[in-house]
Amino acid sequence: METTLLNRITNNPAILTGKPVIRGMRISVEQILKMLARGISHEDILEEFPLLEDDDIKACLVYAANMISHDVERA
């Protein structure tokens, strides 16, 4: 399941200078995580970005968790 979700996250130097984005769109993982941190609901995010799907938001969370996990392993 995680791998399937993570396939939604892409990096392309031509899109947002290579930041992780959702399915090649100009919507960054960082942007979605910041919205969630501000307490914006999944439903409101999906309303603001109609091309997003619920699994895209889940993918952002899995991506962030994996990044933190790798940081802890290296420490």
PDB file of N, CA, C, O and CB in Angstrom:
ATOM      1  N   MET A   1       0.826  -1.203   0.000  1.00  0.00           N
ATOM      2  CA  MET A   1       0.000   0.000   0.000  1.00  0.00           C
ATOM      3  C   MET A   1       0.863   1.258   0.000  1.00  0.00           C
ATOM      4  O   MET A   1       0.606   2.187  -0.765  1.00  0.00           O
ATOM      5  CB  MET A   1      -0.936   0.004   1.210  1.00  0.00           C
ATOM      6  N   GLU A   2       1.901   1.293   0.867  1.00  0.00           N
ATOM      7  CA  GLU A   2       2.757   2.483   0.921  1.00  0.00           C
ATOM      8  C   GLU A   2       3.423   2.740  -0.417  1.00  0.00           C
ATOM      9  O   GLU A   2       3.487   3.882  -0.872  1.00  0.00           O
ATOM     10  CB  GLU A   2       3.819   2.332   2.009  1.00  0.00           C
ATOM     11  N   THR A   3       3.919   1.686  -1.051  1.00  0.00           N
ATOM     12  CA  THR A   3       4.593   1.853  -2.334  1.00  0.00           C
ATOM     13  C   THR A   3       3.646   2.431  -3.375  1.00  0.00           C
ATOM     14  O   THR A   3       4.029   3.306  -4.152  1.00  0.00           O
ATOM     15  CB  THR A   3       5.156   0.518  -2.818  1.00  0.00           C
ATOM     16  N   THR A   4       2.424   1.947  -3.390  1.00  0.00           N
ATOM     17  CA  THR A   4       1.434   2.460  -4.332  1.00  0.00           C
ATOM     18  C   THR A   4       1.184   3.941  -4.080  1.00  0.00           C
ATOM     19  O   THR A   4       1.110   4.730  -5.021  1.00  0.00           O
ATOM     20  CB  THR A   4       0.119   1.668  -4.224  1.00  0.00           C
ATOM     21  N   LEU A   5       1.054   4.318  -2.815  1.00  0.00           N
ATOM     22  CA  LEU A   5       0.838   5.728  -2.492  1.00  0.00           C
ATOM     23  C   LEU A   5       2.057   6.560  -2.882  1.00  0.00           C
ATOM     24  O   LEU A   5       1.915   7.646  -3.444  1.00  0.00           O
ATOM     25  CB  LEU A   5       0.532   5.899  -0.991  1.00  0.00           C
ATOM     26  N   LEU A   6       3.246   6.059  -2.587  1.00  0.00           N
ATOM     27  CA  LEU A   6       4.459   6.824  -2.879  1.00  0.00           C
ATOM     28  C   LEU A   6       4.688   7.013  -4.373  1.00  0.00           C
ATOM     29  O   LEU A   6       5.394   7.940  -4.772  1.00  0.00           O
ATOM     30  CB  LEU A   6       5.658   6.137  -2.268  1.00  0.00           C
ATOM     31  N   ASN A   7       4.108   6.157  -5.203  1.00  0.00           N
ATOM     32  CA  ASN A   7       4.211   6.334  -6.649  1.00  0.00           C
ATOM     33  C   ASN A   7       3.525   7.612  -7.109  1.00  0.00           C
ATOM     34  O   ASN A   7       3.770   8.077  -8.222  1.00  0.00           O
ATOM     35  CB  ASN A   7       3.611   5.140  -7.369  1.00  0.00           C
ATOM     36  N   ARG A   8       2.673   8.183  -6.271  1.00  0.00           N
ATOM     37  CA  ARG A   8       1.995   9.436  -6.596  1.00  0.00           C
ATOM     38  C   ARG A   8       2.908  10.647  -6.414  1.00  0.00           C
ATOM     39  O   ARG A   8       2.615  11.729  -6.923  1.00  0.00           O
ATOM     40  CB  ARG A   8       0.755   9.595  -5.734  1.00  0.00           C
ATOM     41  N   ILE A   9       4.009  10.466  -5.693  1.00  0.00           N
ATOM     42  CA  ILE A   9       4.938  11.559  -5.422  1.00  0.00           C
ATOM     43  C   ILE A   9       6.065  11.492  -6.448  1.00  0.00           C
ATOM     44  O   ILE A   9       6.716  10.459  -6.606  1.00  0.00           O
ATOM     45  CB  ILE A   9       5.499  11.483  -3.960  1.00  0.00           C
ATOM     46  N   THR A  10       6.286  12.608  -7.142  1.00  0.00           N
ATOM     47  CA  THR A  10       7.313  12.646  -8.178  1.00  0.00           C
ATOM     48  C   THR A  10       8.252  13.826  -7.954  1.00  0.00           C
ATOM     49  O   THR A  10       7.913  14.806  -7.290  1.00  0.00           O
ATOM     50  CB  THR A  10       6.672  12.729  -9.573  1.00  0.00           C
ATOM     51  N   ASN A  11       9.437  13.696  -8.528  1.00  0.00           N
ATOM     52  CA  ASN A  11      10.426  14.773  -8.517  1.00  0.00           C
ATOM     53  C   ASN A  11      10.857  15.006  -9.960  1.00  0.00           C
ATOM     54  O   ASN A  11      11.222  14.067 -10.668  1.00  0.00           O
ATOM     55  CB  ASN A  11      11.662  14.425  -7.593  1.00  0.00           C
ATOM     56  N   ASN A  12      10.813  16.250 -10.383  1.00  0.00           N
ATOM     57  CA  ASN A  12      11.238  16.611 -11.721  1.00  0.00           C
ATOM     58  C   ASN A  12      11.868  17.997 -11.628  1.00  0.00           C
ATOM     59  O   ASN A  12      11.206  18.945 -11.208  1.00  0.00           O
ATOM     60  CB  ASN A  12      10.039  16.580 -12.741  1.00  0.00           C
ATOM     61  N   PRO A  13      13.136  18.128 -12.014  1.00  0.00           N
ATOM     62  CA  PRO A  13      13.794  19.431 -11.909  1.00  0.00           C
ATOM     63  C   PRO A  13      13.048  20.550 -12.643  1.00  0.00           C
ATOM     64  O   PRO A  13      13.212  21.724 -12.310  1.00  0.00           O
ATOM     65  CB  PRO A  13      15.197  19.331 -12.447  1.00  0.00           C
ATOM     66  N   ALA A  14      12.239  20.196 -13.629  1.00  0.00           N
ATOM     67  CA  ALA A  14      11.501  21.205 -14.396  1.00  0.00           C
ATOM     68  C   ALA A  14      10.209  21.643 -13.705  1.00  0.00           C
ATOM     69  O   ALA A  14       9.563  22.595 -14.142  1.00  0.00           O
ATOM     70  CB  ALA A  14      11.177  20.666 -15.776  1.00  0.00           C
ATOM     71  N   ILE A  15       9.835  20.955 -12.633  1.00  0.00           N
ATOM     72  CA  ILE A  15       8.600  21.294 -11.915  1.00  0.00           C
ATOM     73  C   ILE A  15       8.962  21.699 -10.499  1.00  0.00           C
ATOM     74  O   ILE A  15       9.498  20.894  -9.737  1.00  0.00           O
ATOM     75  CB  ILE A  15       7.592  20.098 -11.911  1.00  0.00           C
ATOM     76  N   LEU A  16       8.674  22.937 -10.144  1.00  0.00           N
ATOM     77  CA  LEU A  16       8.957  23.486  -8.812  1.00  0.00           C
ATOM     78  C   LEU A  16      10.387  23.204  -8.362  1.00  0.00           C
ATOM     79  O   LEU A  16      10.627  22.837  -7.212  1.00  0.00           O
ATOM     80  CB  LEU A  16       7.982  22.916  -7.794  1.00  0.00           C
ATOM     81  N   THR A  17      11.312  23.375  -9.265  1.00  0.00           N
ATOM     82  CA  THR A  17      12.749  23.179  -9.018  1.00  0.00           C
ATOM     83  C   THR A  17      13.083  21.834  -8.368  1.00  0.00           C
ATOM     84  O   THR A  17      14.013  21.735  -7.567  1.00  0.00           O
ATOM     85  CB  THR A  17      13.266  24.290  -8.142  1.00  0.00           C
ATOM     86  N   GLY A  18      12.322  20.816  -8.718  1.00  0.00           N
ATOM     87  CA  GLY A  18      12.626  19.472  -8.245  1.00  0.00           C
ATOM     88  C   GLY A  18      12.043  19.093  -6.899  1.00  0.00           C
ATOM     89  O   GLY A  18      12.319  18.009  -6.385  1.00  0.00           O
ATOM     90  N   LYS A  19      11.227  19.989  -6.313  1.00  0.00           N
ATOM     91  CA  LYS A  19      10.575  19.626  -5.049  1.00  0.00           C
ATOM     92  C   LYS A  19       9.649  18.437  -5.285  1.00  0.00           C
ATOM     93  O   LYS A  19       9.145  18.262  -6.394  1.00  0.00           O
ATOM     94  CB  LYS A  19       9.779  20.833  -4.460  1.00  0.00           C
ATOM     95  N   PRO A  20       9.418  17.620  -4.262  1.00  0.00           N
ATOM     96  CA  PRO A  20       8.456  16.529  -4.411  1.00  0.00           C
ATOM     97  C   PRO A  20       7.057  17.102  -4.649  1.00  0.00           C
ATOM     98  O   PRO A  20       6.577  17.952  -3.899  1.00  0.00           O
ATOM     99  CB  PRO A  20       8.464  15.611  -3.157  1.00  0.00           C
ATOM    100  N   VAL A  21       6.427  16.617  -5.702  1.00  0.00           N
ATOM    101  CA  VAL A  21       5.085  17.081  -6.063  1.00  0.00           C
ATOM    102  C   VAL A  21       4.158  15.890  -6.243  1.00  0.00           C
ATOM    103  O   VAL A  21       4.594  14.739  -6.284  1.00  0.00           O
ATOM    104  CB  VAL A  21       5.124  17.932  -7.353  1.00  0.00           C
ATOM    105  N   ILE A  22       2.898  16.184  -6.345  1.00  0.00           N
ATOM    106  CA  ILE A  22       1.886  15.135  -6.482  1.00  0.00           C
ATOM    107  C   ILE A  22       1.595  14.907  -7.957  1.00  0.00           C
ATOM    108  O   ILE A  22       1.163  15.812  -8.672  1.00  0.00           O
ATOM    109  CB  ILE A  22       0.584  15.511  -5.718  1.00  0.00           C
ATOM    110  N   ARG A  23       1.840  13.692  -8.390  1.00  0.00           N
ATOM    111  CA  ARG A  23       1.547  13.229  -9.747  1.00  0.00           C
ATOM    112  C   ARG A  23       1.968  14.208 -10.834  1.00  0.00           C
ATOM    113  O   ARG A  23       1.248  14.399 -11.814  1.00  0.00           O
ATOM    114  CB  ARG A  23       0.085  12.954  -9.877  1.00  0.00           C
ATOM    115  N   GLY A  24       3.126  14.826 -10.666  1.00  0.00           N
ATOM    116  CA  GLY A  24       3.654  15.711 -11.689  1.00  0.00           C
ATOM    117  C   GLY A  24       2.975  17.068 -11.780  1.00  0.00           C
ATOM    118  O   GLY A  24       3.306  17.874 -12.649  1.00  0.00           O
ATOM    119  N   MET A  25       2.035  17.321 -10.893  1.00  0.00           N
ATOM    120  CA  MET A  25       1.343  18.609 -10.890  1.00  0.00           C
ATOM    121  C   MET A  25       2.185  19.633 -10.140  1.00  0.00           C
ATOM    122  O   MET A  25       3.182  19.281  -9.509  1.00  0.00           O
ATOM    123  CB  MET A  25      -0.066  18.483 -10.250  1.00  0.00           C
ATOM    124  N   ARG A  26       1.801  20.849 -10.205  1.00  0.00           N
ATOM    125  CA  ARG A  26       2.499  21.920  -9.487  1.00  0.00           C
ATOM    126  C   ARG A  26       1.921  22.095  -8.082  1.00  0.00           C
ATOM    127  O   ARG A  26       1.766  23.215  -7.595  1.00  0.00           O
ATOM    128  CB  ARG A  26       2.406  23.246 -10.271  1.00  0.00           C
ATOM    129  N   ILE A  27       1.611  20.989  -7.454  1.00  0.00           N
ATOM    130  CA  ILE A  27       1.143  20.980  -6.068  1.00  0.00           C
ATOM    131  C   ILE A  27       2.181  20.193  -5.282  1.00  0.00           C
ATOM    132  O   ILE A  27       2.335  18.986  -5.470  1.00  0.00           O
ATOM    133  CB  ILE A  27      -0.316  20.348  -5.927  1.00  0.00           C
ATOM    134  N   SER A  28       2.891  20.889  -4.398  1.00  0.00           N
ATOM    135  CA  SER A  28       3.993  20.235  -3.698  1.00  0.00           C
ATOM    136  C   SER A  28       3.514  19.497  -2.448  1.00  0.00           C
ATOM    137  O   SER A  28       2.494  19.830  -1.846  1.00  0.00           O
ATOM    138  CB  SER A  28       5.052  21.260  -3.321  1.00  0.00           C
ATOM    139  N   VAL A  29       4.287  18.495  -2.093  1.00  0.00           N
ATOM    140  CA  VAL A  29       4.052  17.765  -0.852  1.00  0.00           C
ATOM    141  C   VAL A  29       4.110  18.750   0.314  1.00  0.00           C
ATOM    142  O   VAL A  29       3.280  18.703   1.222  1.00  0.00           O
ATOM    143  CB  VAL A  29       5.097  16.617  -0.668  1.00  0.00           C
ATOM    144  N   GLU A  30       5.089  19.631   0.276  1.00  0.00           N
ATOM    145  CA  GLU A  30       5.251  20.633   1.323  1.00  0.00           C
ATOM    146  C   GLU A  30       3.991  21.481   1.498  1.00  0.00           C
ATOM    147  O   GLU A  30       3.564  21.745   2.622  1.00  0.00           O
ATOM    148  CB  GLU A  30       6.439  21.529   1.007  1.00  0.00           C
ATOM    149  N   GLN A  31       3.410  21.899   0.395  1.00  0.00           N
ATOM    150  CA  GLN A  31       2.206  22.730   0.438  1.00  0.00           C
ATOM    151  C   GLN A  31       1.054  21.994   1.131  1.00  0.00           C
ATOM    152  O   GLN A  31       0.350  22.572   1.959  1.00  0.00           O
ATOM    153  CB  GLN A  31       1.790  23.141  -0.987  1.00  0.00           C
ATOM    154  N   ILE A  32       0.873  20.745   0.794  1.00  0.00           N
ATOM    155  CA  ILE A  32      -0.213  19.960   1.391  1.00  0.00           C
ATOM    156  C   ILE A  32       0.062  19.724   2.871  1.00  0.00           C
ATOM    157  O   ILE A  32      -0.853  19.839   3.687  1.00  0.00           O
ATOM    158  CB  ILE A  32      -0.384  18.610   0.656  1.00  0.00           C
ATOM    159  N   LEU A  33       1.302  19.397   3.236  1.00  0.00           N
ATOM    160  CA  LEU A  33       1.639  19.172   4.641  1.00  0.00           C
ATOM    161  C   LEU A  33       1.421  20.431   5.474  1.00  0.00           C
ATOM    162  O   LEU A  33       0.927  20.355   6.599  1.00  0.00           O
ATOM    163  CB  LEU A  33       3.089  18.704   4.770  1.00  0.00           C
ATOM    164  N   LYS A  34       1.783  21.576   4.933  1.00  0.00           N
ATOM    165  CA  LYS A  34       1.569  22.831   5.648  1.00  0.00           C
ATOM    166  C   LYS A  34       0.082  23.114   5.845  1.00  0.00           C
ATOM    167  O   LYS A  34      -0.323  23.623   6.890  1.00  0.00           O
ATOM    168  CB  LYS A  34       2.227  23.987   4.896  1.00  0.00           C
ATOM    169  N   MET A  35      -0.717  22.790   4.859  1.00  0.00           N
ATOM    170  CA  MET A  35      -2.164  22.978   4.989  1.00  0.00           C
ATOM    171  C   MET A  35      -2.713  22.079   6.092  1.00  0.00           C
ATOM    172  O   MET A  35      -3.519  22.516   6.913  1.00  0.00           O
ATOM    173  CB  MET A  35      -2.877  22.684   3.649  1.00  0.00           C
ATOM    174  N   LEU A  36      -2.278  20.833   6.105  1.00  0.00           N
ATOM    175  CA  LEU A  36      -2.723  19.906   7.148  1.00  0.00           C
ATOM    176  C   LEU A  36      -2.282  20.398   8.522  1.00  0.00           C
ATOM    177  O   LEU A  36      -3.040  20.311   9.488  1.00  0.00           O
ATOM    178  CB  LEU A  36      -2.173  18.488   6.888  1.00  0.00           C
ATOM    179  N   ALA A  37      -1.056  20.917   8.609  1.00  0.00           N
ATOM    180  CA  ALA A  37      -0.537  21.418   9.885  1.00  0.00           C
ATOM    181  C   ALA A  37      -1.344  22.617  10.383  1.00  0.00           C
ATOM    182  O   ALA A  37      -1.453  22.832  11.591  1.00  0.00           O
ATOM    183  CB  ALA A  37       0.941  21.805   9.743  1.00  0.00           C
ATOM    184  N   ARG A  38      -1.906  23.393   9.465  1.00  0.00           N
ATOM    185  CA  ARG A  38      -2.739  24.529   9.854  1.00  0.00           C
ATOM    186  C   ARG A  38      -4.158  24.101  10.228  1.00  0.00           C
ATOM    187  O   ARG A  38      -4.989  24.931  10.596  1.00  0.00           O
ATOM    188  CB  ARG A  38      -2.791  25.547   8.725  1.00  0.00           C
ATOM    189  N   GLY A  39      -4.424  22.806  10.130  1.00  0.00           N
ATOM    190  CA  GLY A  39      -5.732  22.299  10.518  1.00  0.00           C
ATOM    191  C   GLY A  39      -6.753  22.267   9.397  1.00  0.00           C
ATOM    192  O   GLY A  39      -7.941  22.060   9.643  1.00  0.00           O
ATOM    193  N   ILE A  40      -6.303  22.469   8.177  1.00  0.00           N
ATOM    194  CA  ILE A  40      -7.219  22.408   7.038  1.00  0.00           C
ATOM    195  C   ILE A  40      -7.564  20.938   6.788  1.00  0.00           C
ATOM    196  O   ILE A  40      -6.674  20.089   6.736  1.00  0.00           O
ATOM    197  CB  ILE A  40      -6.586  23.073   5.753  1.00  0.00           C
ATOM    198  N   SER A  41      -8.826  20.647   6.638  1.00  0.00           N
ATOM    199  CA  SER A  41      -9.283  19.263   6.501  1.00  0.00           C
ATOM    200  C   SER A  41      -8.978  18.710   5.106  1.00  0.00           C
ATOM    201  O   SER A  41      -8.759  19.457   4.152  1.00  0.00           O
ATOM    202  CB  SER A  41     -10.788  19.172   6.784  1.00  0.00           C
ATOM    203  N   HIS A  42      -8.971  17.378   5.020  1.00  0.00           N
ATOM    204  CA  HIS A  42      -8.805  16.712   3.724  1.00  0.00           C
ATOM    205  C   HIS A  42      -9.854  17.228   2.749  1.00  0.00           C
ATOM    206  O   HIS A  42      -9.549  17.529   1.595  1.00  0.00           O
ATOM    207  CB  HIS A  42      -8.911  15.169   3.872  1.00  0.00           C
ATOM    208  N   GLU A  43     -11.088  17.326   3.223  1.00  0.00           N
ATOM    209  CA  GLU A  43     -12.182  17.744   2.354  1.00  0.00           C
ATOM    210  C   GLU A  43     -11.945  19.143   1.802  1.00  0.00           C
ATOM    211  O   GLU A  43     -12.182  19.398   0.621  1.00  0.00           O
ATOM    212  CB  GLU A  43     -13.504  17.698   3.109  1.00  0.00           C
ATOM    213  N   ASP A  44     -11.475  20.053   2.663  1.00  0.00           N
ATOM    214  CA  ASP A  44     -11.219  21.424   2.215  1.00  0.00           C
ATOM    215  C   ASP A  44     -10.045  21.482   1.236  1.00  0.00           C
ATOM    216  O   ASP A  44     -10.061  22.267   0.287  1.00  0.00           O
ATOM    217  CB  ASP A  44     -10.940  22.332   3.420  1.00  0.00           C
ATOM    218  N   ILE A  45      -9.043  20.660   1.468  1.00  0.00           N
ATOM    219  CA  ILE A  45      -7.913  20.614   0.535  1.00  0.00           C
ATOM    220  C   ILE A  45      -8.386  20.102  -0.822  1.00  0.00           C
ATOM    221  O   ILE A  45      -8.029  20.655  -1.862  1.00  0.00           O
ATOM    222  CB  ILE A  45      -6.772  19.716   1.088  1.00  0.00           C
ATOM    223  N   LEU A  46      -9.182  19.052  -0.802  1.00  0.00           N
ATOM    224  CA  LEU A  46      -9.695  18.496  -2.056  1.00  0.00           C
ATOM    225  C   LEU A  46     -10.596  19.485  -2.784  1.00  0.00           C
ATOM    226  O   LEU A  46     -10.642  19.504  -4.014  1.00  0.00           O
ATOM    227  CB  LEU A  46     -10.456  17.206  -1.786  1.00  0.00           C
ATOM    228  N   GLU A  47     -11.310  20.301  -2.023  1.00  0.00           N
ATOM    229  CA  GLU A  47     -12.164  21.317  -2.633  1.00  0.00           C
ATOM    230  C   GLU A  47     -11.315  22.420  -3.273  1.00  0.00           C
ATOM    231  O   GLU A  47     -11.643  22.924  -4.346  1.00  0.00           O
ATOM    232  CB  GLU A  47     -13.121  21.918  -1.581  1.00  0.00           C
ATOM    233  N   GLU A  48     -10.222  22.785  -2.600  1.00  0.00           N
ATOM    234  CA  GLU A  48      -9.343  23.836  -3.123  1.00  0.00           C
ATOM    235  C   GLU A  48      -8.559  23.368  -4.342  1.00  0.00           C
ATOM    236  O   GLU A  48      -8.256  24.157  -5.237  1.00  0.00           O
ATOM    237  CB  GLU A  48      -8.378  24.299  -2.040  1.00  0.00           C
ATOM    238  N   PHE A  49      -8.234  22.082  -4.371  1.00  0.00           N
ATOM    239  CA  PHE A  49      -7.473  21.504  -5.480  1.00  0.00           C
ATOM    240  C   PHE A  49      -8.285  20.351  -6.087  1.00  0.00           C
ATOM    241  O   PHE A  49      -8.061  19.193  -5.735  1.00  0.00           O
ATOM    242  CB  PHE A  49      -6.061  21.004  -4.997  1.00  0.00           C
ATOM    243  N   PRO A  50      -9.211  20.649  -6.979  1.00  0.00           N
ATOM    244  CA  PRO A  50     -10.124  19.621  -7.503  1.00  0.00           C
ATOM    245  C   PRO A  50      -9.437  18.453  -8.217  1.00  0.00           C
ATOM    246  O   PRO A  50     -10.026  17.380  -8.343  1.00  0.00           O
ATOM    247  CB  PRO A  50     -11.085  20.258  -8.447  1.00  0.00           C
ATOM    248  N   LEU A  51      -8.211  18.646  -8.683  1.00  0.00           N
ATOM    249  CA  LEU A  51      -7.514  17.548  -9.358  1.00  0.00           C
ATOM    250  C   LEU A  51      -6.910  16.539  -8.386  1.00  0.00           C
ATOM    251  O   LEU A  51      -6.528  15.438  -8.782  1.00  0.00           O
ATOM    252  CB  LEU A  51      -6.425  18.102 -10.243  1.00  0.00           C
ATOM    253  N   LEU A  52      -6.826  16.920  -7.112  1.00  0.00           N
ATOM    254  CA  LEU A  52      -6.285  16.007  -6.102  1.00  0.00           C
ATOM    255  C   LEU A  52      -7.298  14.930  -5.739  1.00  0.00           C
ATOM    256  O   LEU A  52      -8.509  15.106  -5.868  1.00  0.00           O
ATOM    257  CB  LEU A  52      -5.871  16.781  -4.846  1.00  0.00           C
ATOM    258  N   GLU A  53      -6.756  13.817  -5.284  1.00  0.00           N
ATOM    259  CA  GLU A  53      -7.565  12.719  -4.765  1.00  0.00           C
ATOM    260  C   GLU A  53      -7.153  12.478  -3.320  1.00  0.00           C
ATOM    261  O   GLU A  53      -6.062  12.870  -2.906  1.00  0.00           O
ATOM    262  CB  GLU A  53      -7.397  11.420  -5.629  1.00  0.00           C
ATOM    263  N   ASP A  54      -8.010  11.844  -2.569  1.00  0.00           N
ATOM    264  CA  ASP A  54      -7.713  11.578  -1.159  1.00  0.00           C
ATOM    265  C   ASP A  54      -6.390  10.819  -1.006  1.00  0.00           C
ATOM    266  O   ASP A  54      -5.628  11.086  -0.077  1.00  0.00           O
ATOM    267  CB  ASP A  54      -8.859  10.777  -0.514  1.00  0.00           C
ATOM    268  N   ASP A  55      -6.119   9.886  -1.901  1.00  0.00           N
ATOM    269  CA  ASP A  55      -4.866   9.130  -1.820  1.00  0.00           C
ATOM    270  C   ASP A  55      -3.646  10.025  -2.030  1.00  0.00           C
ATOM    271  O   ASP A  55      -2.557   9.685  -1.566  1.00  0.00           O
ATOM    272  CB  ASP A  55      -4.865   8.006  -2.853  1.00  0.00           C
ATOM    273  N   ASP A  56      -3.798  11.151  -2.710  1.00  0.00           N
ATOM    274  CA  ASP A  56      -2.681  12.084  -2.865  1.00  0.00           C
ATOM    275  C   ASP A  56      -2.290  12.675  -1.512  1.00  0.00           C
ATOM    276  O   ASP A  56      -1.106  12.830  -1.213  1.00  0.00           O
ATOM    277  CB  ASP A  56      -3.046  13.210  -3.856  1.00  0.00           C
ATOM    278  N   ILE A  57      -3.283  12.999  -0.706  1.00  0.00           N
ATOM    279  CA  ILE A  57      -3.013  13.541   0.625  1.00  0.00           C
ATOM    280  C   ILE A  57      -2.368  12.468   1.501  1.00  0.00           C
ATOM    281  O   ILE A  57      -1.418  12.742   2.234  1.00  0.00           O
ATOM    282  CB  ILE A  57      -4.318  14.068   1.280  1.00  0.00           C
ATOM    283  N   LYS A  58      -2.888  11.257   1.420  1.00  0.00           N
ATOM    284  CA  LYS A  58      -2.286  10.147   2.166  1.00  0.00           C
ATOM    285  C   LYS A  58      -0.840   9.927   1.732  1.00  0.00           C
ATOM    286  O   LYS A  58       0.027   9.647   2.561  1.00  0.00           O
ATOM    287  CB  LYS A  58      -3.102   8.856   1.967  1.00  0.00           C
ATOM    288  N   ALA A  59      -0.586  10.053   0.444  1.00  0.00           N
ATOM    289  CA  ALA A  59       0.775   9.873  -0.077  1.00  0.00           C
ATOM    290  C   ALA A  59       1.726  10.906   0.512  1.00  0.00           C
ATOM    291  O   ALA A  59       2.878  10.591   0.810  1.00  0.00           O
ATOM    292  CB  ALA A  59       0.782   9.967  -1.611  1.00  0.00           C
ATOM    293  N   CYS A  60       1.256  12.129   0.681  1.00  0.00           N
ATOM    294  CA  CYS A  60       2.087  13.174   1.293  1.00  0.00           C
ATOM    295  C   CYS A  60       2.467  12.796   2.721  1.00  0.00           C
ATOM    296  O   CYS A  60       3.607  12.994   3.141  1.00  0.00           O
ATOM    297  CB  CYS A  60       1.351  14.527   1.283  1.00  0.00           C
ATOM    298  N   LEU A  61       1.514  12.257   3.454  1.00  0.00           N
ATOM    299  CA  LEU A  61       1.779  11.858   4.833  1.00  0.00           C
ATOM    300  C   LEU A  61       2.757  10.686   4.893  1.00  0.00           C
ATOM    301  O   LEU A  61       3.656  10.670   5.733  1.00  0.00           O
ATOM    302  CB  LEU A  61       0.474  11.488   5.538  1.00  0.00           C
ATOM    303  N   VAL A  62       2.586   9.719   4.018  1.00  0.00           N
ATOM    304  CA  VAL A  62       3.505   8.576   3.967  1.00  0.00           C
ATOM    305  C   VAL A  62       4.899   9.058   3.580  1.00  0.00           C
ATOM    306  O   VAL A  62       5.892   8.616   4.158  1.00  0.00           O
ATOM    307  CB  VAL A  62       3.001   7.501   2.960  1.00  0.00           C
ATOM    308  N   TYR A  63       4.975   9.955   2.615  1.00  0.00           N
ATOM    309  CA  TYR A  63       6.266  10.502   2.184  1.00  0.00           C
ATOM    310  C   TYR A  63       6.970  11.185   3.359  1.00  0.00           C
ATOM    311  O   TYR A  63       8.152  10.945   3.605  1.00  0.00           O
ATOM    312  CB  TYR A  63       6.073  11.504   1.015  1.00  0.00           C
ATOM    313  N   ALA A  64       6.244  12.029   4.077  1.00  0.00           N
ATOM    314  CA  ALA A  64       6.825  12.736   5.227  1.00  0.00           C
ATOM    315  C   ALA A  64       7.284  11.747   6.297  1.00  0.00           C
ATOM    316  O   ALA A  64       8.370  11.900   6.856  1.00  0.00           O
ATOM    317  CB  ALA A  64       5.804  13.728   5.826  1.00  0.00           C
ATOM    318  N   ALA A  65       6.476  10.747   6.581  1.00  0.00           N
ATOM    319  CA  ALA A  65       6.842   9.747   7.587  1.00  0.00           C
ATOM    320  C   ALA A  65       8.102   9.001   7.172  1.00  0.00           C
ATOM    321  O   ALA A  65       8.973   8.739   8.001  1.00  0.00           O
ATOM    322  CB  ALA A  65       5.689   8.754   7.808  1.00  0.00           C
ATOM    323  N   ASN A  66       8.200   8.663   5.908  1.00  0.00           N
ATOM    324  CA  ASN A  66       9.390   7.959   5.422  1.00  0.00           C
ATOM    325  C   ASN A  66      10.628   8.841   5.497  1.00  0.00           C
ATOM    326  O   ASN A  66      11.710   8.358   5.832  1.00  0.00           O
ATOM    327  CB  ASN A  66       9.177   7.486   3.986  1.00  0.00           C
ATOM    328  N   MET A  67      10.487  10.112   5.194  1.00  0.00           N
ATOM    329  CA  MET A  67      11.624  11.026   5.271  1.00  0.00           C
ATOM    330  C   MET A  67      12.121  11.129   6.717  1.00  0.00           C
ATOM    331  O   MET A  67      13.326  11.118   6.965  1.00  0.00           O
ATOM    332  CB  MET A  67      11.236  12.425   4.730  1.00  0.00           C
ATOM    333  N   ILE A  68      11.206  11.226   7.647  1.00  0.00           N
ATOM    334  CA  ILE A  68      11.590  11.307   9.062  1.00  0.00           C
ATOM    335  C   ILE A  68      12.223  10.003   9.509  1.00  0.00           C
ATOM    336  O   ILE A  68      13.212  10.012  10.242  1.00  0.00           O
ATOM    337  CB  ILE A  68      10.371  11.635   9.946  1.00  0.00           C
ATOM    338  N   SER A  69      11.669   8.898   9.081  1.00  0.00           N
ATOM    339  CA  SER A  69      12.195   7.582   9.428  1.00  0.00           C
ATOM    340  C   SER A  69      13.641   7.444   8.973  1.00  0.00           C
ATOM    341  O   SER A  69      14.480   6.930   9.712  1.00  0.00           O
ATOM    342  CB  SER A  69      11.335   6.477   8.804  1.00  0.00           C
ATOM    343  N   HIS A  70      13.932   7.901   7.763  1.00  0.00           N
ATOM    344  CA  HIS A  70      15.299   7.808   7.240  1.00  0.00           C
ATOM    345  C   HIS A  70      16.236   8.723   8.024  1.00  0.00           C
ATOM    346  O   HIS A  70      17.390   8.363   8.255  1.00  0.00           O
ATOM    347  CB  HIS A  70      15.334   8.169   5.740  1.00  0.00           C
ATOM    348  N   ASP A  71      15.769   9.882   8.431  1.00  0.00           N
ATOM    349  CA  ASP A  71      16.590  10.790   9.248  1.00  0.00           C
ATOM    350  C   ASP A  71      16.955  10.150  10.580  1.00  0.00           C
ATOM    351  O   ASP A  71      18.090  10.273  11.042  1.00  0.00           O
ATOM    352  CB  ASP A  71      15.850  12.115   9.490  1.00  0.00           C
ATOM    353  N   VAL A  72      15.998   9.470  11.195  1.00  0.00           N
ATOM    354  CA  VAL A  72      16.244   8.823  12.485  1.00  0.00           C
ATOM    355  C   VAL A  72      17.239   7.687  12.321  1.00  0.00           C
ATOM    356  O   VAL A  72      18.109   7.499  13.171  1.00  0.00           O
ATOM    357  CB  VAL A  72      14.929   8.298  13.095  1.00  0.00           C
ATOM    358  N   GLU A  73      17.122   6.934  11.250  1.00  0.00           N
ATOM    359  CA  GLU A  73      18.024   5.805  11.013  1.00  0.00           C
ATOM    360  C   GLU A  73      19.465   6.272  10.829  1.00  0.00           C
ATOM    361  O   GLU A  73      20.397   5.567  11.215  1.00  0.00           O
ATOM    362  CB  GLU A  73      17.571   5.012   9.783  1.00  0.00           C
ATOM    363  N   ARG A  74      19.656   7.453  10.244  1.00  0.00           N
ATOM    364  CA  ARG A  74      21.003   7.964   9.997  1.00  0.00           C
ATOM    365  C   ARG A  74      21.605   8.595  11.247  1.00  0.00           C
ATOM    366  O   ARG A  74      22.826   8.723  11.339  1.00  0.00           O
ATOM    367  CB  ARG A  74      20.980   8.981   8.864  1.00  0.00           C
ATOM    368  N   ALA A  75      20.792   8.983  12.195  1.00  0.00           N
ATOM    369  CA  ALA A  75      21.286   9.704  13.390  1.00  0.00           C
ATOM    370  C   ALA A  75      22.070   8.793  14.305  1.00  0.00           C
ATOM    371  O   ALA A  75      22.553   9.233  15.348  1.00  0.00           O
ATOM    372  CB  ALA A  75      20.124  10.324  14.166  1.00  0.00           C
TER     373      ALA A  75
END
